[in-house]
PDB file of C-alpha atoms in Angstrom:
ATOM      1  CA  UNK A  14      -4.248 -11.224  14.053  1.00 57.00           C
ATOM      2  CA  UNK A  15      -3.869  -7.474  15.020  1.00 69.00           C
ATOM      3  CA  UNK A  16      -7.433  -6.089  16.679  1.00 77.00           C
ATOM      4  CA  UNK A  17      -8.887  -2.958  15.773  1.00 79.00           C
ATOM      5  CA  UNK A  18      -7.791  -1.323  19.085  1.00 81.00           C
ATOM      6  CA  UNK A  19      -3.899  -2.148  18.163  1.00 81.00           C
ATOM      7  CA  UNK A  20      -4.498  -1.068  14.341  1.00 87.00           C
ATOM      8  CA  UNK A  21      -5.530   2.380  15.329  1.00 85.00           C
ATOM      9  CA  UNK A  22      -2.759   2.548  18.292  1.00 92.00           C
ATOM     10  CA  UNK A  23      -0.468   1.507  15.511  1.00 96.00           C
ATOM     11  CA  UNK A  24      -1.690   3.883  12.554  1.00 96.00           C
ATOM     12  CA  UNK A  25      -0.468   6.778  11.216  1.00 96.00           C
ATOM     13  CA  UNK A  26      -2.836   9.242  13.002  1.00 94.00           C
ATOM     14  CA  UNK A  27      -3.015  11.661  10.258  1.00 93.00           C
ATOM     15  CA  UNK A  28      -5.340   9.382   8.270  1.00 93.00           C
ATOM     16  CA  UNK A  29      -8.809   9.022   9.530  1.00 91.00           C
ATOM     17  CA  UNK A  30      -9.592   5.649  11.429  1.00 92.00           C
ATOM     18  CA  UNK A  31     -12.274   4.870   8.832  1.00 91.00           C
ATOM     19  CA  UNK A  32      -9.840   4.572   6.358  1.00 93.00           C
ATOM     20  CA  UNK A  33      -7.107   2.667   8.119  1.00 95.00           C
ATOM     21  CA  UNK A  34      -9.777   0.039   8.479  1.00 93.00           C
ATOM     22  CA  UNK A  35     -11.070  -0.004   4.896  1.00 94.00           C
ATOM     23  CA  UNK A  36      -7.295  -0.056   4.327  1.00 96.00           C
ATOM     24  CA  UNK A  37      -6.132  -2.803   6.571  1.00 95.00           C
ATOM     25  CA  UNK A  38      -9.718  -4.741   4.844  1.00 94.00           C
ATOM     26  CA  UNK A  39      -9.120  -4.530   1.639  1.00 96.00           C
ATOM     27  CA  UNK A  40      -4.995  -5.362   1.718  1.00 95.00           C
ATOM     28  CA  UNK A  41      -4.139  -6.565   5.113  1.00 92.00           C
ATOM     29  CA  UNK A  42      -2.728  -9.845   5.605  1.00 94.00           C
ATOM     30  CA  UNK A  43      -3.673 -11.323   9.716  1.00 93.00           C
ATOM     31  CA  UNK A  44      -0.260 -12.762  10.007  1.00 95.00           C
ATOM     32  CA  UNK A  45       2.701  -9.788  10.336  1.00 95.00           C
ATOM     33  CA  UNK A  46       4.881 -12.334   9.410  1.00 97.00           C
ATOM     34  CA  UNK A  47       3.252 -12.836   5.824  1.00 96.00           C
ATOM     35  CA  UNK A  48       5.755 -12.467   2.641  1.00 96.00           C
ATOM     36  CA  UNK A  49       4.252 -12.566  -0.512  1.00 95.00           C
ATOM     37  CA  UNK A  50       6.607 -12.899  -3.740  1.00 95.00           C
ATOM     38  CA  UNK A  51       5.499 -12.105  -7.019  1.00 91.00           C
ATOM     39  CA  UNK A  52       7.469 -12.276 -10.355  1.00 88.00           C
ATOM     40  CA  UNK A  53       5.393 -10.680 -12.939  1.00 82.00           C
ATOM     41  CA  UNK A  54       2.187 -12.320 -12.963  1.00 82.00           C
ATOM     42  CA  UNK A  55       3.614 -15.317 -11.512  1.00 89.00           C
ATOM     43  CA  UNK A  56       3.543 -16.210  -7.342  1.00 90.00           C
ATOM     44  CA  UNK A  57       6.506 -17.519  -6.054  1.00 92.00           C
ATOM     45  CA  UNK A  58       5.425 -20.648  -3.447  1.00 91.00           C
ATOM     46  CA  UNK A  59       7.613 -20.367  -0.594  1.00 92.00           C
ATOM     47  CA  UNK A  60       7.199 -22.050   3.234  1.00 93.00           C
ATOM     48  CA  UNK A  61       5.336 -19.560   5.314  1.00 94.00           C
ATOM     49  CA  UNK A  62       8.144 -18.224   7.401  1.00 96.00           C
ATOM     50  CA  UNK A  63       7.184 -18.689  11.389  1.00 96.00           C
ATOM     51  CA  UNK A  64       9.678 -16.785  13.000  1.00 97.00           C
ATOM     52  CA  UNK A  65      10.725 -13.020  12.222  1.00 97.00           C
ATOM     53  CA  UNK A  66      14.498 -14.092  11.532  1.00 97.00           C
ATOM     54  CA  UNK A  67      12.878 -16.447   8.715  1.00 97.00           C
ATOM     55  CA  UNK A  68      10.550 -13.861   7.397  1.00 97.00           C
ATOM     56  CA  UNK A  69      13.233 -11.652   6.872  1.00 97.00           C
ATOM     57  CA  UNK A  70      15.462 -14.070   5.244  1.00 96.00           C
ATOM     58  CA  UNK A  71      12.648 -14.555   2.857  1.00 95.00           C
ATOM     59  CA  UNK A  72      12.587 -10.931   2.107  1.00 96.00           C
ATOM     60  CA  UNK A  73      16.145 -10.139   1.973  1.00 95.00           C
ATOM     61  CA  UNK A  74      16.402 -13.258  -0.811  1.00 94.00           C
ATOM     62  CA  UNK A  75      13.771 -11.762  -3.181  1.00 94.00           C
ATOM     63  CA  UNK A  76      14.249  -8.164  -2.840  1.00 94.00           C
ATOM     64  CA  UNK A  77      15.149  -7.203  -5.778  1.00 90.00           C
ATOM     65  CA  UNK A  78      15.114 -10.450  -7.639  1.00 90.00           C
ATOM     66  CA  UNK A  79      11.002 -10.110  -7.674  1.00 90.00           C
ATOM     67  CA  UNK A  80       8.207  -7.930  -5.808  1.00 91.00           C
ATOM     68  CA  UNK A  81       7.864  -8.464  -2.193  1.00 95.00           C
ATOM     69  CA  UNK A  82       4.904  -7.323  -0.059  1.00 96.00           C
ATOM     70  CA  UNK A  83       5.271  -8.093   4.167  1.00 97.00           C
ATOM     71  CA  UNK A  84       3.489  -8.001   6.808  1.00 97.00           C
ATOM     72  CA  UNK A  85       0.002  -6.649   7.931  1.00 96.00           C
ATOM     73  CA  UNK A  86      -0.003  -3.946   5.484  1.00 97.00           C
ATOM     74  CA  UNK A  87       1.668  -6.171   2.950  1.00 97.00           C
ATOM     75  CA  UNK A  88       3.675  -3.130   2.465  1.00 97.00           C
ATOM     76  CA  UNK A  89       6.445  -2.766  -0.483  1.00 96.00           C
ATOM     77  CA  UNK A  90       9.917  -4.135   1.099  1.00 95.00           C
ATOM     78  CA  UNK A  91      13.088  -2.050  -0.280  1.00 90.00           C
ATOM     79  CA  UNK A  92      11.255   0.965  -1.009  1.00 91.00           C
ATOM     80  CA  UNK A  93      13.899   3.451  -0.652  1.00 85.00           C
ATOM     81  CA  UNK A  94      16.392   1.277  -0.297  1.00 84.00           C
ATOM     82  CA  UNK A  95      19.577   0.450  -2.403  1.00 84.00           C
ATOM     83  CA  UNK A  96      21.279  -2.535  -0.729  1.00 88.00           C
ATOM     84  CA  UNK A  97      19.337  -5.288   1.481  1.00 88.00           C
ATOM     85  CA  UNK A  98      21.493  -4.706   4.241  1.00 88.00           C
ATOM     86  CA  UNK A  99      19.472  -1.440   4.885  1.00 91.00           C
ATOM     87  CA  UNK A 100      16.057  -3.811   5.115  1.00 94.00           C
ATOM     88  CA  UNK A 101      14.726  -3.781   8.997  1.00 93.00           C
ATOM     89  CA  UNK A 102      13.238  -6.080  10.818  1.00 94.00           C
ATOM     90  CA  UNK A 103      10.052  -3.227  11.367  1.00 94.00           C
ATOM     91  CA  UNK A 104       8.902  -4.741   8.071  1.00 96.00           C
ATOM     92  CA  UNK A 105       7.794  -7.729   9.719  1.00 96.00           C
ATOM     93  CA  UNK A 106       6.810  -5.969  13.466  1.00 96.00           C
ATOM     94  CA  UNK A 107       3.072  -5.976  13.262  1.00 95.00           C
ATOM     95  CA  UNK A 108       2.867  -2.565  14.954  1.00 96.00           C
ATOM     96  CA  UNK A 109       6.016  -0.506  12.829  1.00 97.00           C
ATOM     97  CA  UNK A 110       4.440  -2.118   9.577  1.00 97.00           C
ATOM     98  CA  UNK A 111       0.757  -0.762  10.283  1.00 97.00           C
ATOM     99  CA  UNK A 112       2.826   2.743  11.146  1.00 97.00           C
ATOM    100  CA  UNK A 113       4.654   2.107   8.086  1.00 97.00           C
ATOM    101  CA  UNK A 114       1.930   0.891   5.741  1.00 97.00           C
ATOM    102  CA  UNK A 115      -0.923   3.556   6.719  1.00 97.00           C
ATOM    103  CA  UNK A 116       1.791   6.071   6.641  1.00 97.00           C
ATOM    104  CA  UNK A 117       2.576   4.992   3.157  1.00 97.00           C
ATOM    105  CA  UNK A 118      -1.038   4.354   1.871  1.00 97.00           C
ATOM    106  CA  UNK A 119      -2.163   8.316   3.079  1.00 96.00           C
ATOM    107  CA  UNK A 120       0.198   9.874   0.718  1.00 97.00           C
ATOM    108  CA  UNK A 121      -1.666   7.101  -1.949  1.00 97.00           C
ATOM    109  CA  UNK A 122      -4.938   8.166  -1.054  1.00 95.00           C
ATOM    110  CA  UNK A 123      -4.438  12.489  -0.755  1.00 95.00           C
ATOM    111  CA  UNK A 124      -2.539  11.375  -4.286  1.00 95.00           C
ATOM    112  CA  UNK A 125      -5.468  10.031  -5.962  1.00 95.00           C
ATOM    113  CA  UNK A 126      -8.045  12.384  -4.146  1.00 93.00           C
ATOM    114  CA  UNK A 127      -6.735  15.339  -5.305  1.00 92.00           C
ATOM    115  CA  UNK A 128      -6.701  14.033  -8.654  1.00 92.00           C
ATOM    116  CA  UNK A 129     -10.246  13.253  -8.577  1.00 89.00           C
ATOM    117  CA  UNK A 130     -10.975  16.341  -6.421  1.00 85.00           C
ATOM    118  CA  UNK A 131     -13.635  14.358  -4.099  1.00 77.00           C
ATOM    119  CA  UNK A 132     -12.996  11.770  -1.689  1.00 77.00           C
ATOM    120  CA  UNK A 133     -15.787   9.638  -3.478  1.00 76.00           C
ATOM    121  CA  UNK A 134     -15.447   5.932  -3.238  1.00 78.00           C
ATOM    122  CA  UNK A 135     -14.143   5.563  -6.836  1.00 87.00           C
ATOM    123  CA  UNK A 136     -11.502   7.409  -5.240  1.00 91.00           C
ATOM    124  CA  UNK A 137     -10.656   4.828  -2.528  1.00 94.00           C
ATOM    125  CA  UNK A 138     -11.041   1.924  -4.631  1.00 94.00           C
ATOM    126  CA  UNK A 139      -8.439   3.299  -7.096  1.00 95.00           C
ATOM    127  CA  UNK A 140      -6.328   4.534  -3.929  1.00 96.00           C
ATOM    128  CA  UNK A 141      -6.449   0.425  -3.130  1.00 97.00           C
ATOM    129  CA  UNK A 142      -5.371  -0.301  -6.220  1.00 96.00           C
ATOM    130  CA  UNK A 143      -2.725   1.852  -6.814  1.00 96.00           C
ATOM    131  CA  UNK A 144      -1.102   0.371  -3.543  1.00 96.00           C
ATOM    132  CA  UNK A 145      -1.711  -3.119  -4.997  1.00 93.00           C
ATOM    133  CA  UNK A 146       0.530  -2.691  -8.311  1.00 91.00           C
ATOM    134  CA  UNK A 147       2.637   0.536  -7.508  1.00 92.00           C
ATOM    135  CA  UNK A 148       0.752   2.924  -9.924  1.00 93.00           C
ATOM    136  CA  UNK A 149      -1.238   5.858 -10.483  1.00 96.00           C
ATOM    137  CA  UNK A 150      -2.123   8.125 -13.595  1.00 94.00           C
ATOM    138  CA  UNK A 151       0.936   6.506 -15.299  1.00 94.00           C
ATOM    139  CA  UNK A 152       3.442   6.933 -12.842  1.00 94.00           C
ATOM    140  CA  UNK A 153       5.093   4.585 -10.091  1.00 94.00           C
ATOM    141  CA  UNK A 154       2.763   6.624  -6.994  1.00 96.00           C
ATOM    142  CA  UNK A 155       5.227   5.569  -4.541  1.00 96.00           C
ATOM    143  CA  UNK A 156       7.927   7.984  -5.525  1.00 93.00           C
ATOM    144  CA  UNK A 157       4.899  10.542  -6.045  1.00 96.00           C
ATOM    145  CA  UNK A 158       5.755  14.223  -3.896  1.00 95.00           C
ATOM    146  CA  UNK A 159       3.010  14.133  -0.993  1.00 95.00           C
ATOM    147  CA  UNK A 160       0.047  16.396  -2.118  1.00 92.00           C
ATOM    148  CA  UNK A 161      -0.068  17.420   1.866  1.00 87.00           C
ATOM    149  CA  UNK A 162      -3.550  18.272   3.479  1.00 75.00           C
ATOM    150  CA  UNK A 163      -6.254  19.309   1.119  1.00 60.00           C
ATOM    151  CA  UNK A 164      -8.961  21.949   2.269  1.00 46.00           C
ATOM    152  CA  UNK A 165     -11.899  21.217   3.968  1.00 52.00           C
ATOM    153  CA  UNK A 166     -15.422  20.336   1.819  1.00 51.00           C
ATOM    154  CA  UNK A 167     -18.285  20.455   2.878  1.00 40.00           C
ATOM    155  CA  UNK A 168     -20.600  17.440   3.122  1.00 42.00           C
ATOM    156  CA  UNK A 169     -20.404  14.701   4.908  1.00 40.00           C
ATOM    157  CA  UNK A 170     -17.126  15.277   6.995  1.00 41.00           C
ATOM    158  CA  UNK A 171     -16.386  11.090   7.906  1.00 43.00           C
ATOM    159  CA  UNK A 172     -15.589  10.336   4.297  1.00 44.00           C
ATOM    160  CA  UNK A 173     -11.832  10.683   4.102  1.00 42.00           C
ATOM    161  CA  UNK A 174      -8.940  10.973   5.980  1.00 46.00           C
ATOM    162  CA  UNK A 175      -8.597  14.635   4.147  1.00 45.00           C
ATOM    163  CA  UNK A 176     -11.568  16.264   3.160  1.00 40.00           C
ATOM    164  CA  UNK A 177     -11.231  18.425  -0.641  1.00 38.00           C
ATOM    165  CA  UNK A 178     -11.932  21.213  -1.552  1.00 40.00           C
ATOM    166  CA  UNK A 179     -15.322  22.544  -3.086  1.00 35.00           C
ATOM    167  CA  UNK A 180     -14.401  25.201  -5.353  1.00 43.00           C
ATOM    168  CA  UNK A 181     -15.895  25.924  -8.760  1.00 41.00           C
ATOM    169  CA  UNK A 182     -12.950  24.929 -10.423  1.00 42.00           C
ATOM    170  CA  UNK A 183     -13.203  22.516 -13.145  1.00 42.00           C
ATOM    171  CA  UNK A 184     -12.818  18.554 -12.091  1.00 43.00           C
ATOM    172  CA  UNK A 185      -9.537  16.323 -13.060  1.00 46.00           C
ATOM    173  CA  UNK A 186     -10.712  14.392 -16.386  1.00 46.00           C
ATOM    174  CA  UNK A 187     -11.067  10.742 -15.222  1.00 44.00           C
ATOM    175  CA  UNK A 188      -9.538   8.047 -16.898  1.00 41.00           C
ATOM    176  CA  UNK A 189     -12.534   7.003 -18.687  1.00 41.00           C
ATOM    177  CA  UNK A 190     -12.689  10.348 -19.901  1.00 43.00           C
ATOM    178  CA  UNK A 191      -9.282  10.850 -21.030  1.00 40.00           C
ATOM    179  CA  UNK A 192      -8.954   7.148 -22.753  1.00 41.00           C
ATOM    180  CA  UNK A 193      -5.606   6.800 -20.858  1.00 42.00           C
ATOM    181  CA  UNK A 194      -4.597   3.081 -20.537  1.00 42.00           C
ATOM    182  CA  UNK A 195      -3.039   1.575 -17.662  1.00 42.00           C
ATOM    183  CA  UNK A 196       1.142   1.790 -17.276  1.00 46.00           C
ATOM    184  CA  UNK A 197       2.869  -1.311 -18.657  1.00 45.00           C
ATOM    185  CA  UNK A 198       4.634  -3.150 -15.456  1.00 47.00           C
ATOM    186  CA  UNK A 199       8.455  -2.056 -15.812  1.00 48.00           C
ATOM    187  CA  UNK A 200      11.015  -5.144 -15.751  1.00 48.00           C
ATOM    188  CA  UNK A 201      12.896  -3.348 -12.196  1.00 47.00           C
ATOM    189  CA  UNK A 202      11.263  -5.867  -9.848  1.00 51.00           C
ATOM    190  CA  UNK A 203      11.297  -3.442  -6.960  1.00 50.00           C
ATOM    191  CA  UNK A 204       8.744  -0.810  -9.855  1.00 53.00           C
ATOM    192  CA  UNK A 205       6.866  -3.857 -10.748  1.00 43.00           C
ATOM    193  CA  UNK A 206       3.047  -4.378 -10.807  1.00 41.00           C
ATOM    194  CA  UNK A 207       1.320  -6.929  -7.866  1.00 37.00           C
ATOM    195  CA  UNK A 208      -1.904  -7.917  -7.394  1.00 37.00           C
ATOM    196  CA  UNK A 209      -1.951  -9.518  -3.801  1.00 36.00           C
ATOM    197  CA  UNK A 210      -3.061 -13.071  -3.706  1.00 40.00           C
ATOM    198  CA  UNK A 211      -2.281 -15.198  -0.389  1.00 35.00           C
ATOM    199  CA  UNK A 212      -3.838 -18.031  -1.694  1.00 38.00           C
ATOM    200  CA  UNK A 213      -1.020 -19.580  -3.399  1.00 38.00           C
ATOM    201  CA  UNK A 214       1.639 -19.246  -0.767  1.00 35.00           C
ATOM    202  CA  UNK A 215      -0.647 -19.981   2.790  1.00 40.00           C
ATOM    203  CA  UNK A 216      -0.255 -18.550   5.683  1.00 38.00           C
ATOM    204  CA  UNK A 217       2.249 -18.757   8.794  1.00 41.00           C
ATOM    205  CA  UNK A 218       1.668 -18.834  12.406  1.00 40.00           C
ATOM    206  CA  UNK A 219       3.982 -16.392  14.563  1.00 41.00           C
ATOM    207  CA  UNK A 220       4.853 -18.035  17.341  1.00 40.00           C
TER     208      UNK A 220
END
């Protein structure tokens, strides 16, 4: 298990320490050698891999084939990718995949706060879940152009990594408000939907 001390050593600094510990919380797997396969709704039981050289065997087989989450972040293997040969061993490095996953999750969570225009917890929780199947608004949030930093709001100024704006403008329609219904799961495995559930695959000890 990674402490709190190596998480925020590890983190990408732009995003506030509060949030890479909700993060890490809510998603975050205490073995970096954790490989969880899904295809569709269905998890793939595999032996929890105990060295590096077997986690990434594990990875390199299902990428893909089916949706693969590693490591401490349980972050998306082949993302930007286009031939396994290009997959690192970082995935599974409990210190590059917290840089990696945080990293990843900040341009998620400036995504999903501009769209709500607050960094309210709504905001957060649909920032976790967004990581968790790959979507936002309709669209596959990983490929999603960074919003970059949003301007300052006033308030209470530990809420988010980057606080919003408080302008008069009028606020995003939420989704409740707008009736839209949640993006069918595509059939590209590496685009596909996950909901992360270690319970059905354990977890291995890194020796």
């Amino acid at each position: 298990m990674v402490d709190a001390a190596g998480i925020h050593h590890c983190a990408d600094p732009v995003l506030k320490p509060a949030i890479v510990e909700k993060f890490i919380r809510a998603v975050g797997s205490p073995d970096p050698l954790t490989v969880t396969i899904r295809a569709g709704n269905r998890v793939v039981l595999v032996s929890p891999p105990k060295t590096p050289d077997q986690a990434m065997a594990l990875v390199r087989r299902y990428v893909g084939h089916a949706m693969v989450r590693v490591g401490v972040t349980q972050y998306p293997a082949g993302l930007g990718v286009s031939d396994v040969s290009e997959l690192k061993p970082d995935l599974v490095d409990a210190c590059a995949n917290i840089r990696m996953g945080t990293t990843l999750f900040g341009k998620v969570y400036r995504i999903v706060v501009k769209w709500y225009g607050t960094p309210a917890d709504q905001a957060f929780g649909d920032a976790i879940e967004a990581w968790k199947t790959g979507y936002f608004d309709g669209k596959y949030v990983f490929d999603e152009p960074d919003p970059g930093s949003l301007p300052p709001r006033k308030g209470a100024p530990g809420d988010s990594d980057q606080p919003v704006k408080t302008d008069d403008a009028p606020k995003p329609a939420t989704s409740a408000d707008s009736g839209a219904q949640p993006a069918k799961e595509p059939d590209d495995p590496n685009k596909a939907g996950i909901r992360i559930d270690l319970t059905g695959i354990g977890v291995g000890k890194p020796k």
